[in-house]
Short mmCIF file of C-alpha atoms in Angstrom, two decimals:
data_model
loop_
_atom_site.label_atom_id
_atom_site.label_comp_id
_atom_site.label_asym_id
_atom_site.label_seq_id
_atom_site.Cartn_x
_atom_site.Cartn_y
_atom_site.Cartn_z
CA MET A 1 -4.94 -13.64 10.92
CA ILE A 2 -1.72 -11.97 12.03
CA SER A 3 1.36 -13.66 10.60
CA TRP A 4 4.20 -14.83 12.78
CA VAL A 5 6.63 -12.51 11.02
CA ALA A 6 4.41 -9.53 11.88
CA MET A 7 4.20 -10.65 15.51
CA ASP A 8 7.96 -11.23 15.60
CA ARG A 9 8.53 -7.69 14.31
CA ILE A 10 6.19 -6.17 16.90
CA VAL A 11 7.93 -7.98 19.76
CA GLU A 12 11.38 -7.12 18.39
CA ASN A 13 10.54 -3.41 18.20
CA LYS A 14 8.93 -3.44 21.63
CA ARG A 15 11.95 -5.17 23.12
CA ALA A 16 14.34 -2.63 21.57
CA ALA A 17 12.37 0.40 22.80
CA ASP A 18 11.21 -0.68 26.27
CA ALA A 19 13.71 -1.68 28.98
CA GLY A 20 10.98 -3.09 31.20
CA TYR A 21 9.68 -5.21 28.36
CA ARG A 22 13.20 -6.49 27.66
CA LYS A 23 13.28 -7.98 31.14
CA GLN A 24 9.85 -9.49 30.64
CA ALA A 25 10.91 -10.91 27.27
CA VAL A 26 14.08 -12.66 28.45
CA GLY A 27 14.16 -16.07 26.82
CA LYS A 28 11.81 -15.08 24.02
CA VAL A 29 13.17 -16.44 20.74
CA LEU A 30 13.02 -14.11 17.72
CA ARG A 31 14.24 -14.15 14.13
CA SER A 32 17.15 -11.88 15.03
CA ASP A 33 18.51 -14.69 17.22
CA ALA A 34 19.09 -16.79 14.11
CA LYS A 35 21.48 -14.27 12.54
CA ARG A 36 24.38 -15.41 14.71
CA LEU A 37 23.86 -19.07 13.83
CA THR A 38 25.45 -20.91 10.91
CA ASP A 39 23.44 -23.03 8.50
CA GLY A 40 24.72 -26.08 10.36
CA ASP A 41 23.54 -24.62 13.67
CA LEU A 42 20.07 -24.04 12.24
CA LEU A 43 19.85 -27.58 10.87
CA ALA A 44 21.01 -28.92 14.24
CA LYS A 45 18.25 -26.92 15.94
CA LEU A 46 15.70 -28.54 13.65
CA ARG A 47 17.14 -31.98 14.34
CA SER A 48 16.67 -31.34 18.05
CA PHE A 49 12.94 -31.27 17.28
CA GLY A 50 13.18 -34.45 15.22
CA ILE A 51 13.11 -32.61 11.89
CA GLU A 52 15.63 -33.82 9.30
CA LEU A 53 16.08 -31.39 6.43
CA ASP A 54 18.67 -30.65 3.76
CA ARG A 55 18.73 -28.08 0.99
CA PRO A 56 16.87 -30.16 -1.64
CA SER A 57 14.12 -31.21 0.77
CA LEU A 58 13.61 -27.66 2.01
CA GLU A 59 13.53 -26.39 -1.56
CA ARG A 60 10.69 -28.79 -2.36
CA LEU A 61 8.77 -27.51 0.66
CA CYS A 62 9.39 -23.87 -0.33
CA ASP A 63 8.10 -24.57 -3.83
CA GLN A 64 4.79 -25.72 -2.33
CA ALA A 65 4.37 -22.95 0.29
CA LEU A 66 4.08 -19.17 0.41
CA SER A 67 5.85 -18.77 3.76
CA ALA A 68 8.05 -20.55 6.25
CA GLU A 69 5.08 -20.33 8.61
CA GLU A 70 3.06 -22.54 6.26
CA ILE A 71 5.84 -25.13 6.41
CA ALA A 72 6.32 -24.85 10.17
CA GLN A 73 2.67 -25.07 11.25
CA PRO A 74 2.08 -28.75 10.31
CA LEU A 75 5.46 -29.68 11.79
CA LEU A 76 4.39 -28.09 15.07
CA ASP A 77 1.00 -29.77 14.92
CA GLN A 78 2.67 -33.18 14.69
CA ARG A 79 4.58 -32.70 17.93
CA THR A 80 3.71 -32.56 21.62
CA PHE A 81 5.44 -30.01 23.82
CA HIS A 82 5.44 -30.33 27.60
CA GLY A 83 5.29 -27.09 29.53
CA ARG A 84 5.65 -23.47 28.62
CA HIS A 85 9.41 -23.59 28.12
CA GLU A 86 9.25 -26.32 25.48
CA LEU A 87 6.43 -24.52 23.74
CA MET A 88 8.44 -21.30 23.66
CA GLU A 89 11.48 -23.13 22.33
CA SER A 90 9.35 -24.54 19.53
CA ASP A 91 9.44 -21.09 17.88
CA TRP A 92 12.88 -22.16 16.68
CA ILE A 93 11.24 -24.42 14.11
CA TRP A 94 9.71 -21.50 12.20
CA ILE A 95 12.71 -19.25 12.82
CA CYS A 96 15.16 -21.82 11.42
CA LEU A 97 12.99 -22.50 8.38
CA SER A 98 12.58 -18.79 7.71
CA ALA A 99 16.30 -18.10 8.01
CA LEU A 100 17.29 -21.01 5.78
CA TRP A 101 14.71 -20.08 3.14
CA GLN A 102 16.08 -16.56 2.89
CA ARG A 103 19.71 -17.72 2.90
CA TRP A 104 19.39 -20.61 0.46
CA PHE A 105 16.57 -19.49 -1.83
CA PRO A 106 16.44 -15.67 -1.86
CA ASP A 107 15.04 -15.82 -5.41
CA LYS A 108 11.94 -17.64 -4.17
CA PRO A 109 9.58 -15.00 -2.70
CA SER A 110 8.06 -15.69 0.70
CA PHE A 111 5.68 -13.76 2.91
CA GLU A 112 8.48 -13.31 5.43
CA GLY A 113 10.83 -11.84 2.81
CA LEU A 114 8.06 -9.66 1.40
CA ASP A 115 7.25 -8.32 4.87
CA ASP A 116 10.92 -7.40 5.33
CA LYS A 117 11.07 -5.55 2.01
CA MET A 118 7.88 -3.63 2.71
CA GLN A 119 9.20 -2.49 6.09
CA ALA A 120 12.62 -1.66 4.67
CA GLY A 121 10.96 0.67 2.17
CA TYR A 122 9.09 2.52 4.91
CA GLU A 123 12.34 2.99 6.80
CA LEU A 124 14.07 4.29 3.66
CA ARG A 125 11.40 6.91 2.96
CA ALA A 126 13.30 9.29 5.24
CA SER A 127 16.19 9.06 2.77
CA GLY A 128 13.93 9.91 -0.16
CA ALA A 129 11.36 8.34 -2.43
CA VAL A 130 13.94 6.94 -4.87
CA ALA A 131 15.62 4.78 -2.23
CA ALA A 132 12.28 3.51 -0.93
CA CYS A 133 10.96 2.75 -4.42
CA ARG A 134 13.96 0.67 -5.40
CA VAL A 135 13.21 -1.72 -2.55
CA TRP A 136 9.45 -1.52 -3.02
CA LEU A 137 9.63 -2.40 -6.70
CA GLU A 138 11.43 -5.59 -5.68
CA ALA A 139 8.60 -6.19 -3.20
CA TRP A 140 6.00 -5.60 -5.93
CA SER A 141 7.75 -8.19 -8.11
CA ASP A 142 7.47 -10.63 -5.19
CA VAL A 143 3.77 -9.81 -4.81
CA LEU A 144 3.13 -10.61 -8.47
CA ARG A 145 4.99 -13.91 -8.27
CA ILE A 146 3.12 -14.90 -5.11
CA LEU A 147 -0.21 -14.00 -6.70
CA ASP A 148 0.61 -16.18 -9.69
CA LYS A 149 1.95 -19.03 -7.57
CA ALA A 150 -1.17 -19.14 -5.40
CA GLY A 151 -3.64 -18.29 -8.15
CA MET A 152 -5.04 -15.39 -6.11
CA GLN A 153 -7.31 -12.93 -7.89
CA SER A 154 -7.80 -10.06 -5.45
CA ILE A 155 -6.05 -7.88 -2.90
CA GLN A 156 -8.48 -9.05 -0.24
CA GLU A 157 -7.61 -12.69 -0.89
CA PHE A 158 -3.90 -11.86 -0.70
CA ASP A 159 -4.23 -9.95 2.57
CA GLU A 160 -6.29 -12.69 4.21
CA ARG A 161 -3.45 -15.12 3.59
CA PHE A 162 -0.56 -12.67 4.08
CA GLY A 163 -1.45 -11.17 7.47
CA GLY A 164 1.70 -9.06 7.33
CA SER A 165 2.97 -5.98 9.13
CA GLN A 166 1.41 -4.01 6.29
CA SER A 167 -1.61 -4.91 4.20
CA LEU A 168 -1.24 -5.05 0.44
CA PHE A 169 -4.38 -2.85 0.32
CA ASN A 170 -2.60 0.03 2.06
CA TRP A 171 0.94 -0.58 0.83
CA ILE A 172 0.12 -0.62 -2.88
CA GLN A 173 -1.35 2.88 -2.54
CA ASP A 174 1.79 4.07 -0.74
CA LEU A 175 3.91 2.57 -3.51
CA GLU A 176 1.84 4.40 -6.11
CA ASP A 177 2.35 7.70 -4.26
CA GLU A 178 6.08 7.21 -3.76
CA LEU A 179 6.61 6.27 -7.41
CA TRP A 180 5.13 9.66 -8.30
CA ASN A 181 7.50 11.43 -5.91
CA ALA A 182 10.47 9.40 -7.15
CA GLY A 183 9.42 10.08 -10.75
CA LEU A 184 9.90 13.79 -10.20
CA GLU A 185 13.61 13.00 -9.70
CA ASP A 186 13.98 10.11 -12.13
CA ARG A 187 11.43 9.63 -14.91
CA GLN A 188 11.90 5.85 -14.99
CA PHE A 189 9.82 5.66 -11.83
CA LEU A 190 6.86 7.23 -13.64
CA THR A 191 7.15 4.44 -16.19
CA ALA A 192 7.18 1.97 -13.31
CA ARG A 193 4.10 3.69 -11.88
CA ILE A 194 2.29 3.24 -15.19
CA ALA A 195 3.16 -0.47 -15.16
CA LEU A 196 1.95 -0.77 -11.55
CA CYS A 197 -1.38 0.92 -12.31
CA GLU A 198 -1.99 -1.03 -15.51
CA GLU A 199 -1.21 -4.30 -13.75
CA GLY A 200 -3.47 -3.37 -10.85
CA LEU A 201 -6.35 -2.47 -13.14
CA ARG A 202 -5.90 -5.73 -15.02
CA ARG A 203 -5.61 -8.00 -11.99
CA PHE A 204 -7.81 -6.41 -9.35
CA ARG A 205 -11.07 -5.72 -11.14
CA SER A 206 -13.12 -6.44 -8.02
CA ASP A 207 -11.37 -3.71 -5.99
CA ASP A 208 -13.30 -0.97 -4.21
CA GLY A 209 -14.64 1.44 -6.85
CA LEU A 210 -12.81 4.39 -5.32
CA MET A 211 -9.53 2.51 -5.41
CA ILE A 212 -10.04 1.76 -9.11
CA GLU A 213 -10.79 5.44 -9.77
CA ASN A 214 -7.64 6.48 -7.89
CA ARG A 215 -5.56 4.02 -9.89
CA ARG A 216 -6.98 5.37 -13.14
CA ARG A 217 -6.14 8.93 -12.17
CA ALA A 218 -2.60 7.91 -11.22
CA LEU A 219 -2.19 6.13 -14.55
CA ALA A 220 -3.37 9.06 -16.66
CA GLU A 221 -1.41 11.71 -14.74
CA SER A 222 1.76 9.61 -15.12
CA TYR A 223 1.30 9.43 -18.88
CA TYR A 224 0.69 13.18 -18.97
CA GLU A 225 3.77 13.93 -16.88
CA LEU A 226 5.87 11.88 -19.30
CA GLY A 227 4.60 14.03 -22.15
CA GLU A 228 2.12 11.49 -23.53
CA THR A 229 -0.74 13.98 -23.53
CA ASP A 230 -2.75 12.18 -26.19
CA LYS A 231 -2.65 8.96 -24.18
CA ALA A 232 -3.87 10.72 -21.02
CA GLU A 233 -6.63 12.46 -23.00
CA ALA A 234 -7.75 9.19 -24.59
CA LEU A 235 -7.89 7.39 -21.25
CA TYR A 236 -9.98 10.05 -19.54
CA ARG A 237 -12.30 10.35 -22.51
CA GLU A 238 -12.85 6.58 -22.54
CA TRP A 239 -13.51 6.42 -18.79
CA LEU A 240 -15.79 9.46 -18.73
CA ASP A 241 -17.75 8.35 -21.75
CA ALA A 242 -18.47 5.17 -19.78
CA ASP A 243 -19.20 7.06 -16.54
CA PRO A 244 -19.80 10.78 -17.21
CA CYS A 245 -20.93 11.25 -13.59
CA TRP A 246 -17.43 10.53 -12.21
CA GLY A 247 -16.80 13.97 -10.75
CA TRP A 248 -13.24 13.36 -9.67
CA GLY A 249 -12.50 12.01 -13.12
CA TRP A 250 -13.23 15.47 -14.54
CA ILE A 251 -11.14 17.01 -11.76
CA GLY A 252 -8.24 14.62 -12.30
CA TRP A 253 -8.28 15.25 -16.04
CA SER A 254 -8.27 19.02 -15.56
CA ASP A 255 -5.50 18.76 -12.96
CA CYS A 256 -3.16 17.42 -15.63
CA TYR A 257 -3.25 20.86 -17.24
CA ARG A 258 -3.01 22.77 -14.00
CA PHE A 259 -0.62 21.00 -11.63
CA THR A 260 1.79 19.48 -14.13
CA ARG A 261 5.52 19.84 -13.48
CA THR A 262 6.11 19.97 -17.23
CA GLU A 263 5.62 22.95 -19.56
CA GLY A 264 2.14 21.71 -20.35
CA ARG A 265 0.07 23.99 -18.09
CA ASP A 266 -2.97 25.12 -19.99
CA TRP A 267 -5.57 27.11 -18.04
CA ASN A 268 -8.04 27.16 -20.91
CA ARG A 269 -8.06 23.38 -21.29
CA CYS A 270 -8.22 22.95 -17.50
CA GLU A 271 -11.34 25.11 -17.24
CA GLN A 272 -12.91 23.61 -20.37
CA ILE A 273 -12.77 20.13 -18.83
CA LEU A 274 -14.19 21.30 -15.50
CA ARG A 275 -17.06 23.11 -17.19
CA GLU A 276 -17.85 20.02 -19.23
CA GLY A 277 -18.00 18.00 -16.03
CA LEU A 278 -20.16 20.62 -14.34
CA SER A 279 -22.62 20.45 -17.22
CA ILE A 280 -23.43 16.79 -16.46
CA ALA A 281 -26.78 16.85 -14.66
CA ASP A 282 -26.09 14.03 -12.18
CA VAL A 283 -22.34 14.44 -11.84
CA ARG A 284 -20.99 13.26 -8.50
CA ASP A 285 -19.05 15.66 -6.26
CA ARG A 286 -20.44 18.67 -8.13
CA ALA A 287 -19.39 20.98 -5.29
CA ASP A 288 -15.78 19.84 -5.60
CA ILE A 289 -15.78 20.57 -9.34
CA ALA A 290 -17.17 24.04 -8.67
CA HIS A 291 -14.55 24.66 -5.99
CA ARG A 292 -11.84 23.57 -8.42
CA LEU A 293 -13.11 26.03 -11.01
CA ALA A 294 -13.20 28.75 -8.38
CA ASP A 295 -9.58 28.02 -7.45
CA ALA A 296 -8.55 28.20 -11.11
CA CYS A 297 -10.30 31.55 -11.58
CA GLU A 298 -8.89 32.89 -8.34
CA GLU A 299 -5.31 31.99 -9.25
CA GLN A 300 -5.73 33.87 -12.54
CA GLY A 301 -7.05 37.00 -10.83
CA ARG A 302 -10.73 36.56 -11.78
CA GLY A 303 -12.20 37.08 -8.37
CA GLU A 304 -15.82 37.66 -9.38
CA GLU A 305 -16.00 34.42 -11.36
CA ALA A 306 -14.36 32.59 -8.49
CA ALA A 307 -16.98 33.93 -6.08
CA GLU A 308 -19.80 32.77 -8.37
CA TYR A 309 -18.38 29.25 -8.53
CA ARG A 310 -18.06 29.23 -4.73
CA ARG A 311 -21.75 30.11 -4.52
CA GLN A 312 -22.55 27.28 -6.94
CA ALA A 313 -20.61 24.92 -4.73
CA GLN A 314 -22.55 26.04 -1.67
CA ARG A 315 -25.87 25.56 -3.47
CA SER A 316 -24.83 22.06 -4.53
CA ALA A 317 -23.84 21.20 -0.98
CA ALA A 318 -27.18 22.49 0.29
CA THR A 319 -29.09 20.38 -2.22
CA VAL A 320 -27.15 17.16 -1.90
CA GLU A 321 -25.27 15.78 1.09
CA VAL A 322 -21.76 16.10 -0.27
CA SER A 323 -19.10 13.73 1.08
CA ARG A 324 -16.16 15.60 2.51
CA SER A 325 -14.06 12.47 2.54
CA ILE A 326 -11.99 13.12 -0.55
CA SER A 327 -8.58 14.76 -0.59
CA SER A 328 -7.91 17.37 -3.24
CA ALA A 329 -4.50 15.84 -3.83
CA GLY A 330 -5.95 12.38 -4.34
CA LYS A 331 -8.41 10.15 -2.59
CA VAL A 332 -6.84 7.64 -0.22
CA LEU A 333 -8.33 4.51 1.28
CA ARG A 334 -6.93 2.97 4.41
CA GLN A 335 -7.72 -0.12 6.42
CA LYS A 336 -6.80 0.27 10.08
CA THR A 337 -6.27 -2.40 12.69
CA ARG A 338 -5.36 -2.13 16.35
CA ILE A 339 -3.38 -5.07 17.66
CA ASN A 340 -2.79 -6.18 21.22
CA PHE A 341 -0.15 -8.89 20.95
CA GLY A 342 -0.28 -10.24 24.49
CA GLY A 343 2.64 -10.95 26.77
CA ALA A 344 6.21 -11.92 25.95
CA GLY A 345 5.64 -15.29 27.56
CA LEU A 346 3.60 -16.64 24.67
CA PRO A 347 4.95 -18.61 21.71
CA LEU A 348 4.40 -17.01 18.33
CA SER A 349 1.70 -19.49 17.40
CA GLU A 350 -0.42 -18.44 20.40
CA MET A 351 0.40 -14.74 20.14
CA SER A 352 -0.89 -14.53 16.58
CA ASN A 353 -4.14 -16.22 17.59
CA LEU A 354 -4.53 -13.85 20.53
CA ALA A 355 -3.90 -10.83 18.32
CA ALA A 356 -6.44 -12.00 15.79
CA THR A 357 -9.01 -12.44 18.55
CA LEU A 358 -8.33 -9.11 20.19
CA ARG A 359 -8.26 -7.01 17.08
CA GLY A 360 -11.75 -8.08 15.94
CA THR A 361 -12.74 -6.87 12.50
CA SER A 362 -10.94 -4.18 10.56
CA ALA A 363 -12.08 -0.64 11.15
CA PRO A 364 -14.11 0.96 8.38
CA ILE A 365 -12.19 2.45 5.51
CA THR A 366 -11.48 6.10 6.23
CA ARG A 367 -11.28 8.88 3.70
CA LYS A 368 -10.16 12.41 4.44
CA ARG A 369 -10.65 15.62 2.48
CA ILE A 370 -8.19 18.46 2.62
CA GLY A 371 -9.50 21.75 1.29
CA ARG A 372 -7.34 23.60 -1.21
CA ASN A 373 -7.26 26.65 1.04
CA GLU A 374 -6.68 24.76 4.27
CA LEU A 375 -3.26 24.47 5.89
CA CYS A 376 -1.23 21.61 4.48
CA PRO A 377 -1.14 18.62 6.86
CA CYS A 378 2.62 18.25 6.27
CA GLY A 379 3.18 21.10 8.76
CA SER A 380 4.76 23.57 6.34
CA GLY A 381 2.35 26.33 7.36
CA LYS A 382 1.42 26.89 3.70
CA LYS A 383 -1.99 26.42 2.17
CA PHE A 384 -2.48 22.92 0.79
CA LYS A 385 -2.81 24.18 -2.79
CA LYS A 386 0.58 25.91 -2.50
CA CYS A 387 2.32 22.93 -0.92
CA CYS A 388 1.67 19.19 -1.30
CA GLY A 389 -1.38 19.83 -3.45
CA ALA A 390 0.48 22.05 -5.89
#
């Protein structure tokens, strides 16, 4: 399902960027059209559809719903609209409810308000991670309150009901990454990242295994960066005692001692951890561990040892089909969806149904590996290990 707020945003952006589409979309009602209206105007619009509401009655409805769309849908279902024009005008019902909810009850999270905060954060990323994270931490607070209100137990369940411009599945990983970047400027964001990861591990136990592993690595590296080395050590030892074959667990643990921005770089401890991981007979991603050891040796001027570890990596790859889907800077999962939202002459209720039909099922999760010696994808021209992977 694609939510009405997501469809509204798509049409709004299309209308702003495409002059031809603006002509086609004349008469299309969008949320931005409500900004010029007073509360009284919005209530009068609702009365024109036979809907009598005041602040207390709308508050009761908001307390029972997760979005203005959930309130509007049954009101639309109860009414008959004659012709395309009346059907298009009926979008005002949702738009008025959404505007009044955000004006009167901004402390009550809604899917529409959450969608706005998520998008605002993406727009603020150009101004820096700190600005984006301030908005996104508000959004995360809304997510938690919505989860509790609805009694939802998983990210998948949330996304199926949310249907927003972003999925929680993708966005929560972006938030985790940006909190790290913001934490390099202001340490309080690393503390917030720890809280995010701990909450995610507690709530979302049925997540994809790779996503859980990523969250664990983010948690431990945040503790390490804050100087809580013993805590990071204890976490990795607990996880790897339970699953000694977790190859990227050994790598993540060793990375704490190699890529830290603190004074805690320790080449000996870094290599000790990697060698312990390499000694596990059935360790996963053995070739990646060997490559990591080779990089460590190479950076310390031990070329012969580095070459031997490269050969070990090649032998491992020849023996086992090694997935090249994992980034050296961190493994990232993404769900991708292509949306065709139809023409401007459709009401939001029909456009969202059309989009859901046209998009089909989500594309498979994609994972990309960036080699340490490959060019960084950020476009700097530097090797990855000397740039974003440093």
